[in-house]
């Protein structure tokens, strides 16, 4: 008898399919099955968010992408997903909808030099499966490389694929960004990268909020955040505000805890009062 392993929003088990670049998840924000594309197979990223659930995370960029392997895996997995029994074996009935192809994985996707070629590869595969324009192609990014001309050109290409960007903004001050994302970043520079990205491709801000040492973000933290994102409200599509869903694999894991849904909803209301659409995932 075939063993059933149901994926859930709290279990992103990438061993279910055993592939190098392609992995499925049940995405609570996408609302169904998301086919992940992991370009950072060496668990290397240029940020180190303290809530990140990537084990053995290191600073750096990905090794060269084996485009032929990626294409073979994507084609094979989509065939199993659409024409095989993957959904019946691994996905609960209510989640059996293919929602997107998502560049996320174990580091910053746009740090891969081959990212423009990978986009073209995905476009060709989706066209062959008659999925082009019918599902979303999402880039989940920290946005740190959006000032690079080649990356911005890729955002224009992404927009042509029914694409959208989820751009990370976890804090509105230099101190808050350093505390959560472990990078030395100027908020105004990040805002400019956000604006450039949003002008090239439909873009949502993605923000994770949690308690650190039992203390939620301060009023100053929230105010700084609202001031920053309000300066992009004319170009962004909205904000995905979410809490902790999976255990962090970083050294700070025991210092982190989930915020009550009511707390996140109160922040969401303040975002709405700034004239910005917000989606909440406690």
Coordinates of N, CA and C in Angstrom, one line a residue, residues 96-276:
X96 N -5.9 20.8 -2.8 CA -5.4 20.2 -4.1 C -5.7 21.1 -5.2
X97 N -5.0 22.3 -5.2 CA -5.0 23.3 -6.2 C -3.6 23.8 -6.5
X98 N -3.2 23.7 -7.7 CA -1.9 24.3 -8.0 C -2.0 25.8 -8.1
X99 N -1.3 26.5 -7.3 CA -1.5 28.0 -7.2 C -0.3 28.7 -7.9
X100 N 0.9 28.2 -7.8 CA 2.0 29.0 -8.4 C 3.2 28.2 -8.5
X101 N 4.2 28.8 -9.2 CA 5.6 28.5 -9.2 C 6.2 29.6 -8.4
X102 N 7.0 29.2 -7.4 CA 7.5 30.2 -6.5 C 9.0 30.1 -6.3
X103 N 9.7 31.2 -6.6 CA 11.2 31.2 -6.4 C 11.4 31.6 -4.9
X104 N 11.8 30.7 -4.1 CA 12.0 30.9 -2.7 C 13.2 30.2 -2.2
X105 N 13.0 29.0 -1.7 CA 14.1 28.1 -1.4 C 14.9 28.5 -0.2
X106 N 16.2 28.2 -0.2 CA 17.1 28.3 0.9 C 18.1 29.5 0.9
X107 N 17.7 30.5 0.2 CA 18.5 31.7 0.2 C 17.8 32.7 -0.8
X108 N 18.6 33.8 -1.1 CA 18.0 34.8 -2.0 C 18.1 34.4 -3.4
X109 N 16.9 34.2 -4.1 CA 16.9 33.7 -5.5 C 17.6 34.5 -6.5
X110 N 17.5 35.9 -6.3 CA 18.1 36.8 -7.4 C 19.6 36.8 -7.3
X111 N 20.2 36.2 -6.3 CA 21.7 36.2 -6.2 C 22.3 35.1 -7.2
X112 N 21.4 34.3 -7.8 CA 21.9 33.3 -8.8 C 22.1 34.1 -10.1
X113 N 23.3 33.9 -10.6 CA 23.7 34.6 -11.8 C 22.8 34.2 -13.0
X114 N 22.3 32.9 -12.9 CA 21.5 32.4 -14.0 C 20.0 32.7 -13.8
X115 N 19.6 33.6 -12.9 CA 18.2 33.9 -12.7 C 17.5 34.3 -13.9
X116 N 18.0 35.1 -14.8 CA 17.3 35.5 -16.0 C 17.0 34.3 -16.9
X117 N 18.0 33.4 -17.0 CA 17.8 32.1 -17.8 C 16.8 31.2 -17.2
X118 N 16.8 31.2 -15.9 CA 15.8 30.3 -15.2 C 14.4 30.8 -15.5
X119 N 14.2 32.1 -15.5 CA 12.9 32.7 -15.8 C 12.4 32.2 -17.2
X120 N 13.3 32.3 -18.2 CA 13.0 31.9 -19.5 C 12.7 30.4 -19.6
X121 N 13.4 29.6 -18.8 CA 13.2 28.2 -18.7 C 11.8 27.9 -18.2
X122 N 11.4 28.6 -17.1 CA 10.1 28.4 -16.5 C 9.0 28.8 -17.4
X123 N 9.2 29.9 -18.1 CA 8.2 30.4 -19.1 C 8.0 29.3 -20.2
X124 N 9.0 28.7 -20.7 CA 8.9 27.7 -21.7 C 8.1 26.4 -21.2
X125 N 8.5 26.0 -20.0 CA 7.8 24.9 -19.4 C 6.3 25.1 -19.2
X126 N 6.0 26.3 -18.6 CA 4.6 26.6 -18.4 C 3.8 26.7 -19.7
X127 N 4.5 27.2 -20.7 CA 3.8 27.3 -22.0 C 3.5 25.8 -22.5
X128 N 4.4 24.9 -22.4 CA 4.3 23.6 -22.8 C 3.2 22.8 -22.1
X129 N 3.0 23.2 -20.8 CA 1.9 22.6 -20.0 C 0.6 23.4 -20.0
X130 N 0.6 24.3 -20.9 CA -0.6 25.2 -21.0 C -1.0 25.8 -19.7
X131 N 0.0 26.3 -18.9 CA -0.2 26.9 -17.6 C 0.2 28.4 -17.7
X132 N 0.8 28.8 -18.7 CA 1.3 30.2 -18.8 C 0.2 31.2 -18.7
X133 N 0.2 32.1 -17.7 CA -0.8 33.0 -17.5 C -2.0 32.5 -16.7
X134 N -2.0 31.2 -16.4 CA -3.1 30.6 -15.7 C -2.8 30.4 -14.2
X135 N -1.5 30.3 -13.9 CA -1.0 30.3 -12.5 C 0.0 31.4 -12.3
X136 N 0.2 31.8 -11.1 CA 1.1 32.9 -10.8 C 2.6 32.3 -10.8
X137 N 3.5 33.2 -11.1 CA 4.9 32.9 -11.0 C 5.4 34.0 -9.9
X138 N 5.8 33.5 -8.8 CA 6.1 34.4 -7.7 C 7.6 34.4 -7.3
X139 N 8.1 35.5 -7.0 CA 9.4 35.7 -6.5 C 9.3 36.1 -5.1
X140 N 9.9 35.3 -4.2 CA 9.9 35.7 -2.7 C 11.3 36.1 -2.4
X141 N 11.5 37.4 -2.2 CA 12.9 38.0 -2.2 C 13.1 38.9 -1.0
X142 N 14.3 39.1 -0.6 CA 14.6 40.1 0.4 C 14.8 41.5 -0.3
X143 N 14.8 41.5 -1.6 CA 14.9 42.8 -2.3 C 16.2 43.5 -2.4
X144 N 17.2 42.9 -1.8 CA 18.5 43.5 -1.6 C 19.3 43.8 -2.9
X145 N 18.9 43.1 -4.0 CA 19.6 43.2 -5.2 C 18.8 43.9 -6.3
X146 N 17.7 44.5 -5.9 CA 16.8 45.1 -6.9 C 17.4 46.4 -7.5
X147 N 18.5 46.8 -7.1 CA 19.2 48.0 -7.7 C 20.1 47.5 -8.8
X148 N 20.2 46.2 -9.1 CA 21.0 45.7 -10.2 C 20.2 45.7 -11.5
X149 N 20.8 46.2 -12.5 CA 20.0 46.3 -13.8 C 19.5 45.0 -14.3
X150 N 20.3 43.9 -14.2 CA 19.9 42.6 -14.7 C 18.7 42.1 -13.9
X151 N 18.7 42.3 -12.6 CA 17.6 41.9 -11.7 C 16.4 42.6 -12.1
X152 N 16.5 43.9 -12.3 CA 15.3 44.7 -12.6 C 14.7 44.3 -14.0
X153 N 15.6 44.0 -14.9 CA 15.1 43.5 -16.2 C 14.4 42.2 -16.1
X154 N 14.8 41.4 -15.1 CA 14.2 40.1 -14.9 C 12.8 40.4 -14.3
X155 N 12.6 41.4 -13.5 CA 11.3 41.8 -12.9 C 10.3 42.1 -14.0
X156 N 10.8 42.8 -15.0 CA 9.9 43.1 -16.2 C 9.5 41.9 -16.9
X157 N 10.5 40.9 -17.0 CA 10.1 39.6 -17.6 C 9.1 38.9 -16.8
X158 N 9.4 38.9 -15.5 CA 8.5 38.2 -14.5 C 7.0 38.7 -14.7
X159 N 6.9 40.0 -14.8 CA 5.6 40.7 -15.0 C 4.8 40.1 -16.2
X160 N 5.6 39.7 -17.2 CA 4.9 39.2 -18.5 C 4.4 37.8 -18.3
X161 N 4.9 37.1 -17.2 CA 4.5 35.7 -16.9 C 3.4 35.6 -15.9
X162 N 2.6 36.6 -15.8 CA 1.6 36.6 -14.7 C 2.3 36.6 -13.4
X163 N 3.4 37.3 -13.3 CA 4.3 37.2 -12.1 C 4.0 38.3 -11.1
X164 N 4.5 38.0 -9.9 CA 4.4 39.1 -8.9 C 5.6 38.8 -7.9
X165 N 5.9 39.9 -7.2 CA 7.0 39.8 -6.2 C 6.5 40.0 -4.8
X166 N 7.0 39.2 -3.9 CA 6.8 39.4 -2.5 C 8.1 39.8 -1.9
X167 N 8.2 41.1 -1.5 CA 9.4 41.8 -1.2 C 9.5 42.0 0.3
X168 N 10.6 41.6 0.9 CA 10.7 41.6 2.4 C 10.9 43.0 3.0
X169 N 10.0 43.4 3.9 CA 10.3 44.5 4.7 C 9.8 44.2 6.1
X170 N 10.8 43.8 7.0 CA 10.5 43.4 8.3 C 10.6 44.5 9.4
X171 N 11.2 45.6 9.0 CA 11.4 46.7 9.9 C 11.5 48.0 9.2
X172 N 11.3 49.1 9.9 CA 11.3 50.5 9.3 C 12.5 51.3 9.7
X173 N 13.3 50.8 10.6 CA 14.5 51.5 11.0 C 15.8 50.6 10.8
X174 N 16.9 51.3 10.8 CA 18.2 50.5 10.7 C 18.3 49.5 11.8
X175 N 18.0 49.9 13.0 CA 18.1 49.0 14.2 C 17.2 47.8 14.1
X176 N 15.9 48.0 13.7 CA 15.0 46.9 13.6 C 15.4 45.9 12.5
X177 N 15.9 46.5 11.4 CA 16.3 45.6 10.3 C 17.5 44.8 10.7
X178 N 18.4 45.4 11.4 CA 19.6 44.7 11.9 C 19.2 43.6 12.9
X179 N 18.2 43.9 13.8 CA 17.8 42.9 14.8 C 17.1 41.7 14.2
X180 N 16.3 41.9 13.2 CA 15.5 40.8 12.6 C 16.2 40.1 11.4
X181 N 16.8 40.9 10.6 CA 17.4 40.4 9.3 C 18.9 40.2 9.4
X182 N 19.5 40.7 10.5 CA 21.0 40.6 10.7 C 21.8 41.1 9.5
X183 N 21.4 42.3 9.0 CA 22.1 43.0 8.0 C 22.1 44.5 8.3
X184 N 23.2 45.2 7.8 CA 23.3 46.6 8.0 C 22.7 47.3 6.8
X185 N 21.5 47.8 6.9 CA 20.8 48.2 5.8 C 20.1 49.6 6.0
X186 N 20.2 50.5 5.1 CA 19.6 51.8 5.2 C 18.2 51.7 4.7
X187 N 17.2 52.0 5.6 CA 15.8 51.8 5.2 C 15.4 52.6 3.9
X188 N 16.0 53.8 3.8 CA 15.6 54.6 2.6 C 16.1 54.0 1.3
X189 N 17.3 53.4 1.4 CA 17.8 52.7 0.2 C 16.9 51.5 -0.1
X190 N 16.5 50.8 0.9 CA 15.6 49.6 0.7 C 14.3 50.1 0.1
X191 N 13.8 51.2 0.6 CA 12.5 51.7 0.0 C 12.7 52.1 -1.5
X192 N 13.8 52.6 -1.9 CA 14.0 52.9 -3.3 C 14.1 51.6 -4.1
X193 N 14.7 50.6 -3.6 CA 14.7 49.3 -4.3 C 13.3 48.7 -4.4
X194 N 12.5 48.9 -3.4 CA 11.1 48.5 -3.4 C 10.3 49.2 -4.5
X195 N 10.5 50.5 -4.5 CA 9.8 51.3 -5.5 C 10.2 50.9 -7.0
X196 N 11.5 50.7 -7.2 CA 11.9 50.2 -8.5 C 11.4 48.9 -8.9
X197 N 11.3 48.0 -7.9 CA 10.8 46.7 -8.2 C 9.3 46.8 -8.5
X198 N 8.6 47.5 -7.7 CA 7.1 47.6 -7.9 C 6.7 48.3 -9.2
X199 N 7.6 49.2 -9.7 CA 7.4 49.8 -11.0 C 7.6 48.8 -12.2
X200 N 8.4 47.8 -11.9 CA 8.7 46.8 -13.0 C 7.8 45.6 -13.0
X201 N 7.2 45.3 -11.8 CA 6.4 44.0 -11.7 C 5.5 44.2 -10.5
X202 N 4.2 43.7 -10.5 CA 3.3 43.8 -9.4 C 4.0 43.3 -8.1
X203 N 4.0 44.1 -7.1 CA 4.8 43.8 -5.9 C 4.0 43.9 -4.6
X204 N 4.1 43.0 -3.7 CA 3.5 43.0 -2.4 C 4.7 43.0 -1.4
X205 N 4.5 43.8 -0.3 CA 5.5 43.7 0.8 C 5.1 42.5 1.6
X206 N 6.2 41.8 2.1 CA 5.9 40.6 3.0 C 6.6 41.0 4.3
X207 N 5.9 40.8 5.4 CA 6.4 41.2 6.7 C 6.1 40.1 7.7
X208 N 7.2 39.7 8.4 CA 7.0 38.7 9.5 C 7.2 39.5 10.8
X209 N 6.2 39.3 11.7 CA 6.2 39.9 13.1 C 6.1 38.8 14.1
X210 N 6.8 39.0 15.2 CA 6.9 37.9 16.3 C 7.4 38.6 17.5
X211 N 7.3 37.9 18.6 CA 7.9 38.3 19.9 C 9.3 37.9 20.0
X212 N 10.1 38.7 20.5 CA 11.5 38.4 20.8 C 11.8 38.6 22.3
X213 N 12.2 37.5 22.9 CA 12.3 37.4 24.4 C 11.0 37.8 25.1
X214 N 9.9 37.3 24.4 CA 8.6 37.6 25.0 C 8.0 38.9 24.8
X215 N 8.7 39.8 24.0 CA 8.3 41.2 23.8 C 8.0 41.4 22.4
X216 N 6.8 41.9 22.1 CA 6.4 42.1 20.7 C 7.1 43.4 20.2
X217 N 7.1 43.6 18.9 CA 7.6 44.9 18.3 C 7.1 46.1 19.1
X218 N 8.0 47.1 19.4 CA 7.6 48.2 20.2 C 6.7 49.2 19.3
X219 N 6.1 50.1 20.0 CA 5.4 51.2 19.3 C 6.2 51.9 18.3
X220 N 7.5 52.2 18.8 CA 8.4 52.9 17.9 C 8.7 52.0 16.6
X221 N 8.9 50.7 16.8 CA 9.1 49.8 15.7 C 8.0 49.9 14.7
X222 N 6.7 49.8 15.2 CA 5.6 49.8 14.4 C 5.4 51.1 13.6
X223 N 5.6 52.2 14.4 CA 5.5 53.5 13.7 C 6.5 53.7 12.6
X224 N 7.8 53.3 12.9 CA 8.8 53.4 11.8 C 8.4 52.6 10.6
X225 N 7.9 51.4 10.9 CA 7.5 50.5 9.8 C 6.4 51.1 8.9
X226 N 5.4 51.7 9.6 CA 4.2 52.3 8.9 C 4.7 53.5 8.1
X227 N 5.6 54.3 8.6 CA 6.1 55.5 7.9 C 6.8 55.0 6.6
X228 N 7.6 54.0 6.8 CA 8.4 53.5 5.6 C 7.5 52.9 4.5
X229 N 6.6 52.0 4.9 CA 5.8 51.4 3.8 C 4.8 52.4 3.2
X230 N 4.4 53.4 4.0 CA 3.4 54.4 3.5 C 4.0 55.1 2.3
X231 N 5.3 55.2 2.3 CA 6.0 55.9 1.2 C 6.0 55.1 -0.1
X232 N 5.5 53.9 -0.1 CA 5.5 53.0 -1.3 C 4.0 52.7 -1.6
X233 N 3.1 53.2 -0.9 CA 1.7 52.8 -1.1 C 1.1 53.1 -2.5
X234 N 1.7 54.0 -3.2 CA 1.3 54.4 -4.5 C 1.7 53.4 -5.6
X235 N 2.7 52.5 -5.2 CA 3.2 51.5 -6.2 C 3.0 50.1 -5.8
X236 N 2.8 49.8 -4.6 CA 2.7 48.4 -4.2 C 1.2 47.9 -4.3
X237 N 1.1 46.6 -4.3 CA -0.3 46.0 -4.4 C -0.9 45.7 -3.0
X238 N 0.0 45.7 -2.0 CA -0.5 45.4 -0.7 C 0.6 44.8 0.2
X239 N 0.2 44.4 1.4 CA 1.1 43.8 2.4 C 0.7 42.4 2.8
X240 N 1.6 41.5 2.8 CA 1.3 40.2 3.4 C 2.0 40.2 4.8
X241 N 1.1 40.3 5.8 CA 1.6 40.4 7.2 C 1.4 39.0 7.8
X242 N 2.4 38.4 8.3 CA 2.3 37.0 8.8 C 3.1 36.8 10.1
X243 N 2.7 35.8 10.9 CA 3.4 35.4 12.1 C 4.2 34.2 11.9
X244 N 4.8 33.7 12.9 CA 5.6 32.5 12.8 C 4.8 31.2 12.6
X245 N 5.1 30.4 11.6 CA 4.4 29.2 11.3 C 5.2 28.0 11.5
X246 N 6.5 28.1 11.3 CA 7.4 27.0 11.4 C 8.6 27.4 12.3
X247 N 9.2 26.4 12.9 CA 10.3 26.6 13.9 C 11.6 27.2 13.1
X248 N 12.1 28.2 13.7 CA 13.4 28.8 13.2 C 14.5 27.8 13.4
X249 N 15.5 27.8 12.5 CA 16.7 27.0 12.6 C 17.9 27.8 12.9
X250 N 17.6 29.1 13.4 CA 18.7 30.0 13.7 C 19.0 29.9 15.2
X251 N 20.1 30.5 15.6 CA 20.5 30.5 17.0 C 19.5 31.1 18.0
X252 N 18.7 32.0 17.4 CA 17.7 32.8 18.3 C 16.4 32.0 18.5
X253 N 16.4 30.8 18.0 CA 15.1 30.0 18.0 C 14.3 30.1 19.4
X254 N 15.1 29.9 20.5 CA 14.4 29.9 21.8 C 14.0 31.2 22.3
X255 N 14.4 32.3 21.5 CA 14.0 33.6 21.9 C 12.7 34.1 21.2
X256 N 12.3 33.3 20.2 CA 11.2 33.7 19.4 C 9.9 33.0 19.8
X257 N 8.8 33.8 19.7 CA 7.5 33.2 19.9 C 6.4 33.9 19.1
X258 N 5.3 33.2 18.9 CA 4.2 33.7 18.0 C 3.5 34.8 18.7
X259 N 3.0 35.7 17.9 CA 2.1 36.8 18.5 C 0.7 36.3 18.3
X260 N -0.2 36.8 19.3 CA -1.6 36.4 19.1 C -2.2 37.0 17.8
X261 N -3.2 36.3 17.3 CA -3.8 36.7 16.0 C -4.4 38.1 16.2
X262 N -4.9 38.4 17.4 CA -5.5 39.7 17.6 C -4.5 40.8 17.5
X263 N -3.2 40.5 18.0 CA -2.2 41.5 17.9 C -1.8 41.9 16.5
X264 N -1.7 40.8 15.6 CA -1.4 41.0 14.2 C -2.5 41.8 13.5
X265 N -3.7 41.4 13.9 CA -4.9 42.1 13.3 C -4.9 43.6 13.6
X266 N -4.5 43.9 14.8 CA -4.5 45.3 15.2 C -3.5 46.1 14.4
X267 N -2.3 45.5 14.1 CA -1.3 46.1 13.3 C -1.8 46.2 11.8
X268 N -2.5 45.1 11.4 CA -3.1 45.1 10.0 C -4.1 46.3 9.9
X269 N -4.8 46.6 10.9 CA -5.8 47.7 10.8 C -5.1 49.0 10.7
X270 N -4.0 49.2 11.3 CA -3.2 50.4 11.2 C -2.6 50.5 9.8
X271 N -2.2 49.4 9.2 CA -1.8 49.4 7.8 C -2.9 49.9 6.9
X272 N -4.1 49.3 7.1 CA -5.3 49.7 6.3 C -5.5 51.2 6.4
X273 N -5.3 51.7 7.6 CA -5.6 53.2 7.9 C -4.6 54.0 7.1
X274 N -3.5 53.4 6.7 CA -2.5 54.1 5.8 C -2.9 54.1 4.3
X275 N -4.0 53.4 4.0 CA -4.5 53.3 2.7 C -3.9 52.1 1.9
X276 N -3.5 51.1 2.6 CA -2.8 49.9 2.0 C -3.6 48.7 2.3

